[in-house]
Coordinates of C-alpha atoms in Angstrom, one line a residue:
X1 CA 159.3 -65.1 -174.1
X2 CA 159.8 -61.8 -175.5
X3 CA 157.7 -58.7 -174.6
X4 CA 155.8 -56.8 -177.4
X5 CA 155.9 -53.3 -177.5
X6 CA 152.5 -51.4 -177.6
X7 CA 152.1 -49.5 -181.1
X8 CA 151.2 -46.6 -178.6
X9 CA 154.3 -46.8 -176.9
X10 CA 156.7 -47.0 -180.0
X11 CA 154.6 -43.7 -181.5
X12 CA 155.3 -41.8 -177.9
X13 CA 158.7 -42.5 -178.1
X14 CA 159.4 -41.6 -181.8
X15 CA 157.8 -38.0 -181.0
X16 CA 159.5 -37.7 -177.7
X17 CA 162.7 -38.2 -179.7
X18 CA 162.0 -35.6 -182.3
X19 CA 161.2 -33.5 -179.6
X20 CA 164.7 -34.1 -178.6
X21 CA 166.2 -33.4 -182.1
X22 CA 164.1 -30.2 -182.3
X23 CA 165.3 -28.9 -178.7
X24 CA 169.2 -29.7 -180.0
X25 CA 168.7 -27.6 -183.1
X26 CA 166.9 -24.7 -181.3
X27 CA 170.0 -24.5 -179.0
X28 CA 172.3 -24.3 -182.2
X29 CA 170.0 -22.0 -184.0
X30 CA 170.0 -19.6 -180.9
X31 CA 173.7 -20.1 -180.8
X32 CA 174.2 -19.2 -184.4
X33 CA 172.2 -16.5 -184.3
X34 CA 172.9 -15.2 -181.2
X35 CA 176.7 -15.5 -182.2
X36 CA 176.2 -13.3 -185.2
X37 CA 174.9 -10.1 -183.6
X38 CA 177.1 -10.3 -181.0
X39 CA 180.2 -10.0 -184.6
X40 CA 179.4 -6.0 -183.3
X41 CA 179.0 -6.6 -179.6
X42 CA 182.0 -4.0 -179.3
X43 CA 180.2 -1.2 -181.8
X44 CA 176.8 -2.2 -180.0
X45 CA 178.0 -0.9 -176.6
X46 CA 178.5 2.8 -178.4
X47 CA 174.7 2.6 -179.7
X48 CA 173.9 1.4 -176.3
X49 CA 175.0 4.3 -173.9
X50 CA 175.9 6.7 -176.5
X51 CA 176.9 9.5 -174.1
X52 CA 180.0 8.4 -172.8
X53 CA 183.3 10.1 -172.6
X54 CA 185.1 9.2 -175.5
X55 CA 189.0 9.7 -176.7
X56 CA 191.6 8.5 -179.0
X57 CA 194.2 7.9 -175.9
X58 CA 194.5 8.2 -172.2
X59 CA 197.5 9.6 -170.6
X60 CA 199.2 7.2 -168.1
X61 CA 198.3 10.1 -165.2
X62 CA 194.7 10.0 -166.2
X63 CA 194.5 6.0 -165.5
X64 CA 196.3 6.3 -162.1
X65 CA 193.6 8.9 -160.5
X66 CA 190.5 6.6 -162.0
X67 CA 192.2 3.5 -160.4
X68 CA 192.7 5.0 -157.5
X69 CA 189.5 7.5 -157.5
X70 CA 187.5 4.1 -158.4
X71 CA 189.1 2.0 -155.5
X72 CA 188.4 4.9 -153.2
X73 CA 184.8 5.1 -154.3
X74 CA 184.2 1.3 -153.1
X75 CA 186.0 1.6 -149.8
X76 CA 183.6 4.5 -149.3
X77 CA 180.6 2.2 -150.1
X78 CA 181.8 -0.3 -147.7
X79 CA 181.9 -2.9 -150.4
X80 CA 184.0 -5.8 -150.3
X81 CA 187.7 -5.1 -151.4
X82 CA 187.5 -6.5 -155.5
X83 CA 190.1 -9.6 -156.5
X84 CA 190.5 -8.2 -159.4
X85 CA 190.2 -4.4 -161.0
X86 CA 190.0 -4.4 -165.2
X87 CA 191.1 -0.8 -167.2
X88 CA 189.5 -0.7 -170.5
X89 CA 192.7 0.8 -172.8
X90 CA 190.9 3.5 -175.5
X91 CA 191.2 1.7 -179.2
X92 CA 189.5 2.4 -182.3
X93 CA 186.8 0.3 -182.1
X94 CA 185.7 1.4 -178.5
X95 CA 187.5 4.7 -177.3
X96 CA 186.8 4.6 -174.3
X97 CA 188.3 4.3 -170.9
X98 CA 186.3 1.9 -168.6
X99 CA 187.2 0.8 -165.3
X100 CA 185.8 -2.8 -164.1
X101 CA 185.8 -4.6 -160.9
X102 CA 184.2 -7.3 -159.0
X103 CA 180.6 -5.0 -158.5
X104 CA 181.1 -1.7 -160.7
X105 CA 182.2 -0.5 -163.9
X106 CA 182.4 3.5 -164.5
X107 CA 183.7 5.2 -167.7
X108 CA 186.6 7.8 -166.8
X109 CA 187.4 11.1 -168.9
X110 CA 189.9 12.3 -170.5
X111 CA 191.6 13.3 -167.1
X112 CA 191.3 10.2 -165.6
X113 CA 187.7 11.6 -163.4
X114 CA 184.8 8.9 -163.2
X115 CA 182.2 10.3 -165.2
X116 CA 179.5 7.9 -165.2
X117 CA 178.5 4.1 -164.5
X118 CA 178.6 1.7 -167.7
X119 CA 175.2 0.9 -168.7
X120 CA 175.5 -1.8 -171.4
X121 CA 173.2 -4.5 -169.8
X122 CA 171.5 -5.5 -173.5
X123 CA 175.0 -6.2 -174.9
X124 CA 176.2 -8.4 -171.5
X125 CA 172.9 -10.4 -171.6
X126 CA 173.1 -11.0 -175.4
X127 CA 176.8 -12.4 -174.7
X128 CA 175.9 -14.3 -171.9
X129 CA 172.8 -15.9 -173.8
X130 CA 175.7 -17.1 -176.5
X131 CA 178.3 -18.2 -174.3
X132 CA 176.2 -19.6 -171.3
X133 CA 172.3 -19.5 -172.2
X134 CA 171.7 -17.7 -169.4
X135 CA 172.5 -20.6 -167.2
X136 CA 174.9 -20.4 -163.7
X137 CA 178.9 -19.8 -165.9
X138 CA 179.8 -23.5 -165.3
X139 CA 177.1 -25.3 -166.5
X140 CA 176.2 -23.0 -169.3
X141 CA 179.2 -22.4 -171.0
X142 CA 180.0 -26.5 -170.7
X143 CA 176.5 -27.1 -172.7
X144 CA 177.9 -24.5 -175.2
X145 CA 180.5 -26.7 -175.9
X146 CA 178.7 -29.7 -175.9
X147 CA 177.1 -28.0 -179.1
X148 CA 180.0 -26.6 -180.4
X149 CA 181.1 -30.6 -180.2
X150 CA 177.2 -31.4 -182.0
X151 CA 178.0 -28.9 -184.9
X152 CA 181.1 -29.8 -185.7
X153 CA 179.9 -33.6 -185.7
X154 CA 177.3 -32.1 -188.2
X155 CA 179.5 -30.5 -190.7
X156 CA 182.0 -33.2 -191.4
X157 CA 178.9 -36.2 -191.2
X158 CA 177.2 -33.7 -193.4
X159 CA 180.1 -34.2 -196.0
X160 CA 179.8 -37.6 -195.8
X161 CA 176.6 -38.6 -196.1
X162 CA 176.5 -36.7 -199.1
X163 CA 179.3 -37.8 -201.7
X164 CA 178.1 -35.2 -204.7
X165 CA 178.1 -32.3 -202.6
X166 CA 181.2 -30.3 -203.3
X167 CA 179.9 -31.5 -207.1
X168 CA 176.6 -30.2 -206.7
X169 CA 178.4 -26.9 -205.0
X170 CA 176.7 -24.5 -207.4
X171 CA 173.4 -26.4 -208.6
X172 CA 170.8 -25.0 -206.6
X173 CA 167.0 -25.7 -207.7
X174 CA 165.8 -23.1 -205.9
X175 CA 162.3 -22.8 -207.1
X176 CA 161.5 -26.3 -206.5
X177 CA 158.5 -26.6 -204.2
X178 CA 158.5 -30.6 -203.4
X179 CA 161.2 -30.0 -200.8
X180 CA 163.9 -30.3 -203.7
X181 CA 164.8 -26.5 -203.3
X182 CA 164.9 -25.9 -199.7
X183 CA 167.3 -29.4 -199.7
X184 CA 169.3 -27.4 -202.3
X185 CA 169.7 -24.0 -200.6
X186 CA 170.2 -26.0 -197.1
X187 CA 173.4 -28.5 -199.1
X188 CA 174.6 -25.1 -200.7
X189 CA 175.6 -23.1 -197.8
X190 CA 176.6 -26.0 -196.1
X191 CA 179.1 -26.7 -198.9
X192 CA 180.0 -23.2 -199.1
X193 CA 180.1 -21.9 -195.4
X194 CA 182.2 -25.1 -194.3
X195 CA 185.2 -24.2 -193.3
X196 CA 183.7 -21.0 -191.7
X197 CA 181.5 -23.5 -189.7
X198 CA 184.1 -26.0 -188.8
X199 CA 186.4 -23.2 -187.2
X200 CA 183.1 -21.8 -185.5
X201 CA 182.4 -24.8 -184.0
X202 CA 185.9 -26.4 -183.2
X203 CA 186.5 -23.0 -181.0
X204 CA 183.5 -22.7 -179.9
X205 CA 183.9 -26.6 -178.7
X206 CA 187.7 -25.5 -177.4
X207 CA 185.9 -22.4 -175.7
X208 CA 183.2 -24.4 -174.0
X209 CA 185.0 -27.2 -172.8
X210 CA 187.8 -25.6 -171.8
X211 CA 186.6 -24.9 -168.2
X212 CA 185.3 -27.6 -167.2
X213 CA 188.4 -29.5 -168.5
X214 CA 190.0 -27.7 -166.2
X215 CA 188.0 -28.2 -163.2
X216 CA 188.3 -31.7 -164.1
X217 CA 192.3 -31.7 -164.4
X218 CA 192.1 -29.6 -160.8
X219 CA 190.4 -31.9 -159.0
X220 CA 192.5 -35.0 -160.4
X221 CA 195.5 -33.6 -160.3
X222 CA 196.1 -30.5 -158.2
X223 CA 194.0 -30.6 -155.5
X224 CA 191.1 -28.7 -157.0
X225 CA 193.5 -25.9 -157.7
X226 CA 191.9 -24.3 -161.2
X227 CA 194.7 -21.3 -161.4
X228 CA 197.5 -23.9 -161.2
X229 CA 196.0 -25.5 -164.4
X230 CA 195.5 -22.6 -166.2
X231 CA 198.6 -21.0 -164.9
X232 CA 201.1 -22.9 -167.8
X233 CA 199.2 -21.3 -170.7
X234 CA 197.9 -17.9 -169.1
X235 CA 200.5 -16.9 -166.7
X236 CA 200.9 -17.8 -163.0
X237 CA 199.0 -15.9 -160.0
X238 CA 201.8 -14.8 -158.0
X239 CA 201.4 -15.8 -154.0
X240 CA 198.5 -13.7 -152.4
X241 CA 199.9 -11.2 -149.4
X242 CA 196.7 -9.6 -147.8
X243 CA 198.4 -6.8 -146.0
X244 CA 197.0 -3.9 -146.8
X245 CA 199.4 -1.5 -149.3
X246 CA 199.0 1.6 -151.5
X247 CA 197.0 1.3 -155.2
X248 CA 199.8 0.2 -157.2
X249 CA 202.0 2.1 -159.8
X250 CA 199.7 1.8 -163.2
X251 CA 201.0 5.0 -164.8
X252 CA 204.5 3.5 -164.7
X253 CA 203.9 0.1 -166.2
X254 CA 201.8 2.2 -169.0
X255 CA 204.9 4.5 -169.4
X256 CA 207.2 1.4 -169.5
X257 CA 204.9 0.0 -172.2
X258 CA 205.0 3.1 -174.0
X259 CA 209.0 3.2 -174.3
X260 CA 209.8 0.0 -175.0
X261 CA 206.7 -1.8 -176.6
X262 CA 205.3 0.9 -178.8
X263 CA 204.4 -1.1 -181.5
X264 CA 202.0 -3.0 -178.7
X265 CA 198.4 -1.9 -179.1
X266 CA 197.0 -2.2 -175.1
X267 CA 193.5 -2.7 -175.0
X268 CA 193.5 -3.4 -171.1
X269 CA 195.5 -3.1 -167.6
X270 CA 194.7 -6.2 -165.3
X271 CA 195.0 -5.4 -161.5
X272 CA 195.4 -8.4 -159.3
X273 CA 194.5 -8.0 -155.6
X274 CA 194.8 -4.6 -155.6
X275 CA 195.4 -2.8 -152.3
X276 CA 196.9 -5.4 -150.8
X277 CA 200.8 -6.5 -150.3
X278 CA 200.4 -9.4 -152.8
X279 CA 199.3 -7.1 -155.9
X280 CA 200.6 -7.1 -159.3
X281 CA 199.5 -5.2 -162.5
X282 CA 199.1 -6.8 -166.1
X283 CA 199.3 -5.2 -169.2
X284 CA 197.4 -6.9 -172.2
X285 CA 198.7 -6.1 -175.4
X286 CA 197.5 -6.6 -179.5
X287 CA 200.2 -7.7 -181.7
X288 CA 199.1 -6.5 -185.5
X289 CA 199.4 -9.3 -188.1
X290 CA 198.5 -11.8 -185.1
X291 CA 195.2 -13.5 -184.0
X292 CA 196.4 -13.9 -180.2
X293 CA 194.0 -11.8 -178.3
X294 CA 196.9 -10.2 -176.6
X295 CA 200.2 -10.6 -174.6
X296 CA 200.3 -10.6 -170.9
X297 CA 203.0 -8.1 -169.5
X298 CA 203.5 -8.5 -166.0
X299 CA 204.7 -5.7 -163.6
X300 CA 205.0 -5.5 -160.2
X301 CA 203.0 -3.5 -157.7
X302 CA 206.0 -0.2 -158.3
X303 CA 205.3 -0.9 -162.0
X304 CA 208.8 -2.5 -162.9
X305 CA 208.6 -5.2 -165.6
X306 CA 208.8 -8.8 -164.5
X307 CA 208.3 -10.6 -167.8
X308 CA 206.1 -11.7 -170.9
X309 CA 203.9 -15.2 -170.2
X310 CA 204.1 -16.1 -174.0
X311 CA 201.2 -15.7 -175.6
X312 CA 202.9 -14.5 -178.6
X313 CA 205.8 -16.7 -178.6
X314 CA 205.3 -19.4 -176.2
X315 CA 204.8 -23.2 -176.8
X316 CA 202.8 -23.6 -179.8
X317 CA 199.7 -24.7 -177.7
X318 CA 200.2 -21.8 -175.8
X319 CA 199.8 -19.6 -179.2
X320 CA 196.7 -21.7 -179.8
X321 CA 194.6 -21.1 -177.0
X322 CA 195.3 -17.6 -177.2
X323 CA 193.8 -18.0 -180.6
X324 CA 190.5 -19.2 -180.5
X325 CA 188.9 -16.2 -179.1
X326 CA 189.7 -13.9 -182.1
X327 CA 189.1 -16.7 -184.7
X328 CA 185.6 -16.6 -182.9
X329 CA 184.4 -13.7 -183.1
X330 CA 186.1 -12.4 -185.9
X331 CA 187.5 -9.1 -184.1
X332 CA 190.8 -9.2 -185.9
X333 CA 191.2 -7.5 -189.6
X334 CA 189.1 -4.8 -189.2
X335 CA 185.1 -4.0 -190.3
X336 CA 185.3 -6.0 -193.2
X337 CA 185.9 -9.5 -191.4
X338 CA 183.3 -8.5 -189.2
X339 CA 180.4 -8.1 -192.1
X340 CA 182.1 -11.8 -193.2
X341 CA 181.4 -13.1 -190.4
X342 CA 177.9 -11.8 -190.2
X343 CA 177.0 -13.0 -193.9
X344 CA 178.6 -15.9 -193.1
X345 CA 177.2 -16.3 -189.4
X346 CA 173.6 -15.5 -191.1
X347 CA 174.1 -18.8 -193.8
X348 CA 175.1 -21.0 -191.1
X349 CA 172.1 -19.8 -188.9
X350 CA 170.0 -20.6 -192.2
X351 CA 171.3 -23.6 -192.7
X352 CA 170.2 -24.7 -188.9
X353 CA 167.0 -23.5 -189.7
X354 CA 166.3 -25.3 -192.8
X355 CA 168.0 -28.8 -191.3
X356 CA 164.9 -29.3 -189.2
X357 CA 161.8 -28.0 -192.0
X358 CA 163.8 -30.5 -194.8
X359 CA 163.8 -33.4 -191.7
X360 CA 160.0 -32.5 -191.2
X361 CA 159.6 -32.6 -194.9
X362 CA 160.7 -35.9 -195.4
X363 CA 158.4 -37.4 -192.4
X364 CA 155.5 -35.9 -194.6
X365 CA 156.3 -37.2 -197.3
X366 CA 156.4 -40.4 -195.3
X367 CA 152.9 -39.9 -194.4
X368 CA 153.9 -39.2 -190.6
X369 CA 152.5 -35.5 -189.9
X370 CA 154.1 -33.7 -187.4
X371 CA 151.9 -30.5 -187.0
X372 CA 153.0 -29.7 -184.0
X373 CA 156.6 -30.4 -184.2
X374 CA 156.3 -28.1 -187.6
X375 CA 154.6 -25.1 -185.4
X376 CA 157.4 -25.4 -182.3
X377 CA 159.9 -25.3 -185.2
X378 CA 158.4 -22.3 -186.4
X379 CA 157.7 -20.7 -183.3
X380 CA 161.8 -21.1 -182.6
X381 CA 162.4 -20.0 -185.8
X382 CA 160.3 -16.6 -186.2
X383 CA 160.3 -16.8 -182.1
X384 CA 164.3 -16.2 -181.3
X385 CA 164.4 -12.8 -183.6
X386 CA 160.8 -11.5 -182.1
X387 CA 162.2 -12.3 -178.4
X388 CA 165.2 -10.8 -178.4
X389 CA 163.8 -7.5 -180.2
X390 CA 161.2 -7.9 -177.0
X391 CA 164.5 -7.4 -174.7
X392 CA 165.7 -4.6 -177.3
X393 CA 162.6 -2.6 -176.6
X394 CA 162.6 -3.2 -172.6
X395 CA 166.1 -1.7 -172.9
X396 CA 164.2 1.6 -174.4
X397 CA 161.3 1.2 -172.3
X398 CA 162.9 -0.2 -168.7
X399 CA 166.1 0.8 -169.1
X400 CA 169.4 -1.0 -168.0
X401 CA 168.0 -2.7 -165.2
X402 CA 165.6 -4.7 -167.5
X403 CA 165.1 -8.4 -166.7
X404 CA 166.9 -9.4 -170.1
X405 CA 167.1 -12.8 -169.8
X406 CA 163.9 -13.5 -168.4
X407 CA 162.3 -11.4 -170.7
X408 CA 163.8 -13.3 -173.5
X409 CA 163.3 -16.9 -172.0
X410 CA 159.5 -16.3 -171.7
X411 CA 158.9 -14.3 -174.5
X412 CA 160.5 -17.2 -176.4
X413 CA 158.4 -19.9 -174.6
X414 CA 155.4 -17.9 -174.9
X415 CA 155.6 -17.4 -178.7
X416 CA 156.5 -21.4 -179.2
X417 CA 153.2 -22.3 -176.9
X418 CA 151.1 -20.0 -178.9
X419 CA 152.5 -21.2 -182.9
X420 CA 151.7 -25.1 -181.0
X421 CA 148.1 -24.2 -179.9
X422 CA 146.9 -22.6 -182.8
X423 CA 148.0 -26.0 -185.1
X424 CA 146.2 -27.8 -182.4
X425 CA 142.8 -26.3 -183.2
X426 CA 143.5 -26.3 -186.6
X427 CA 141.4 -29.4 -188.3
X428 CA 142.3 -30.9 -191.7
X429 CA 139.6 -30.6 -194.3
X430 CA 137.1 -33.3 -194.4
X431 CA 137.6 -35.7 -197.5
X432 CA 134.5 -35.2 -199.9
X433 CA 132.5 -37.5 -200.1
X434 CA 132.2 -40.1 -203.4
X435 CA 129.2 -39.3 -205.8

């Protein structure tokens, strides 16, 4: 005897599945829009602490006394010795000399002196809320992924369930108001941002997934050992030594760099371990004409070269990987792939938009109003821009210890609960009345 389901029942699972639909596309709307600010996030960080020391280059010298005046500066502070100690290279699109480590970051001078702390908090948060959502790393950036994995699904079944649409790729009835025209617009840059969208999302997917891939290859296969996995395509970590030793020797590697590589442009010098016996430096070089994000030089802690780990030349998987990131963000070819990627990052962002008004549209047309569903859509919509221009003016206001993502999280909620109330107390017209 079977079991009936209550009509009741059926209609509160229907809306709790659109409810689901219309959280997945938020997450890609946020994602896409998210994505194409952060095209400038490099320019952004000028904008964002516009008084720091700026220059074309940085002698060798200079780097050595802001390594080691930074490295000092902690052990003074009692703070925990760093794993790992990042030197922002000078380039054209960000001149300027930045030191990184596990708690700090201070801009250096011309003469290598530490001048001030980095205060770009609003650019970190906005590139966190794209790659993780604000979310602990792990978990965050393998939901990104998942997405990245949804969108791409999108595109291609896009293609297919519509056979005229590369036919239909320049007939847009734009002015239609029975749902016709916002189908068009939402077909048209579909059709005509595609392969933009596909690469988006396949290395965005790569990007995502990528981590916890190789957690999951760790703990099958090497004993939970994450650098082993990664060490085949980004280089291996040489054996730690925690003896204490002198800074190591970053004005030679940079000199070495300079005489034999100097069509190389460095963007950054990678200090492993420093201070202690096991230390090593790596240089991280741009190779024009190529969308790698860079070649890992290797030097020891005297600054004598010990080898490339073929990024650039490698094993064509190797070259791959090193790929995606630039392919991204679109941070190769200059200014003008940058404002493609915006106006291209803007259609796709439009286009996850209008997906879920022409889904709404179509219910309506059905007879199945969705009021609130149509306000929470909105309130995402209009809500996302409005929240993070909150977090933009608590930067002003606050400053750079703002609580960005919290600010932007509730801000968001907040304007999505208030677009759903007021269509609550909204009442349709009563029909008149026959004569």
């Amino acid at each position: 005897m079977g079991a009936s389901i209550e009509p009741g029942t059926v209609k509160r699972a229907l809306s709790a599945h659109a409810a689901i639909g219309l959280l997945a596309g938020a997450i890609l709307y946020i994602l896409c829009l998210t994505g194409t600010i952060a095209v400038f996030y490099v320019e952004m960080q000028r904008l964002e602490q516009p008084g720091a020391p700026e220059m074309a280059e940085i002698a060798p010298e200079a780097v050595q006394r802001g390594v080691e005046a930074v490295l000092a500066r902690e052990a003074q502070e009692g703070l925990a010795p760093t794993s790992h100690l990042y030197v922002h290279i000078p380039v054209e699109e960000l001149p300027r000399a930045t030191i990184t480590t596990d708690s700090n970051a201070f801009h250096l001078d011309a003469a290598g002196n530490i001048a001030m702390p980095e205060r770009i908090a609003w650019n970190d948060f906005l590139v966190h809320l794209h790659y993780t959502l604000n979310l602990p790393s792990l978990v965050g950036i393998t939901i990104v992924g998942a997405f990245g994995v949804m969108m791409l699904a999108l595109s291609l079944s896009g293609v297919l369930a519509h056979p005229r649409i590369f036919r239909d790729a320049f007939r847009l009835r734009a002015r239609n108001n029975a749902g016709v025209g916002l189908t068009d617009w939402h077909n048209r840059l579909s059709v005509w941002t595609l392969p933009f969208g596909v690469a988006i999302a396949l290395t965005g997917a790569l990007i995502g997934l990528a981590t916890v891939t190789a957690y999951g290859i760790a703990e099958s296969a090497y004993d939970g050992d994450v650098a082993a996995v990664y060490g085949p395509v980004f280089g291996e970590e040489a054996a730690p030594d925690p003896s204490p030793a002198p800074a190591p020797d970053v004005a030679a590697a940079l000199q070495y760099m300079a005489r034999e590589h100097p069509g190389v442009r460095l963007t950054y010098a990678i200090l492993h371990d420093p201070l202690t016996a096991g230390q090593h430096v790596q240089m991280v070089g741009e190779h024009d004409r190529r969308l790698i994000f860079g070649e890992y030089y290797a030097f020891d802690s005297q600054g004598r070269f010990a080898g490339t780990t073929g990024m650039a030349d490698g094993a064509l998987g190797q070259q791959a990987a090193a790929s995606t990131y630039k392919l991204h963000f679109g941070n190769f070819g200059g200014v003008w792939v940058k404002i493609a990627y915006v106006v291209l990052g803007a259609a796709l962002t439009a286009v996850c938009a209008t997906g879920t008004y022409i889904w709404l549209g179509k219910r309506r047309r059905r007879g199945i109003e969705e009021p609130r569903l149509r306000a929470a859509w909105t309130g995402v919509v209009v809500g996302t821009p409005v929240a993070l221009l909150a977090t933009v003016a608590a930067r002003v206001a606050i400053g750079n210890e703002a609580p960005f993502a919290a600010i932007f999280w509730i801000a968001l909620a907040a304007w999505i609960a208030a677009a759903v109330a007021l269509a609550a107390r909204r009442r349709p017209a009563p029909e008149a009345l026959p004569a």
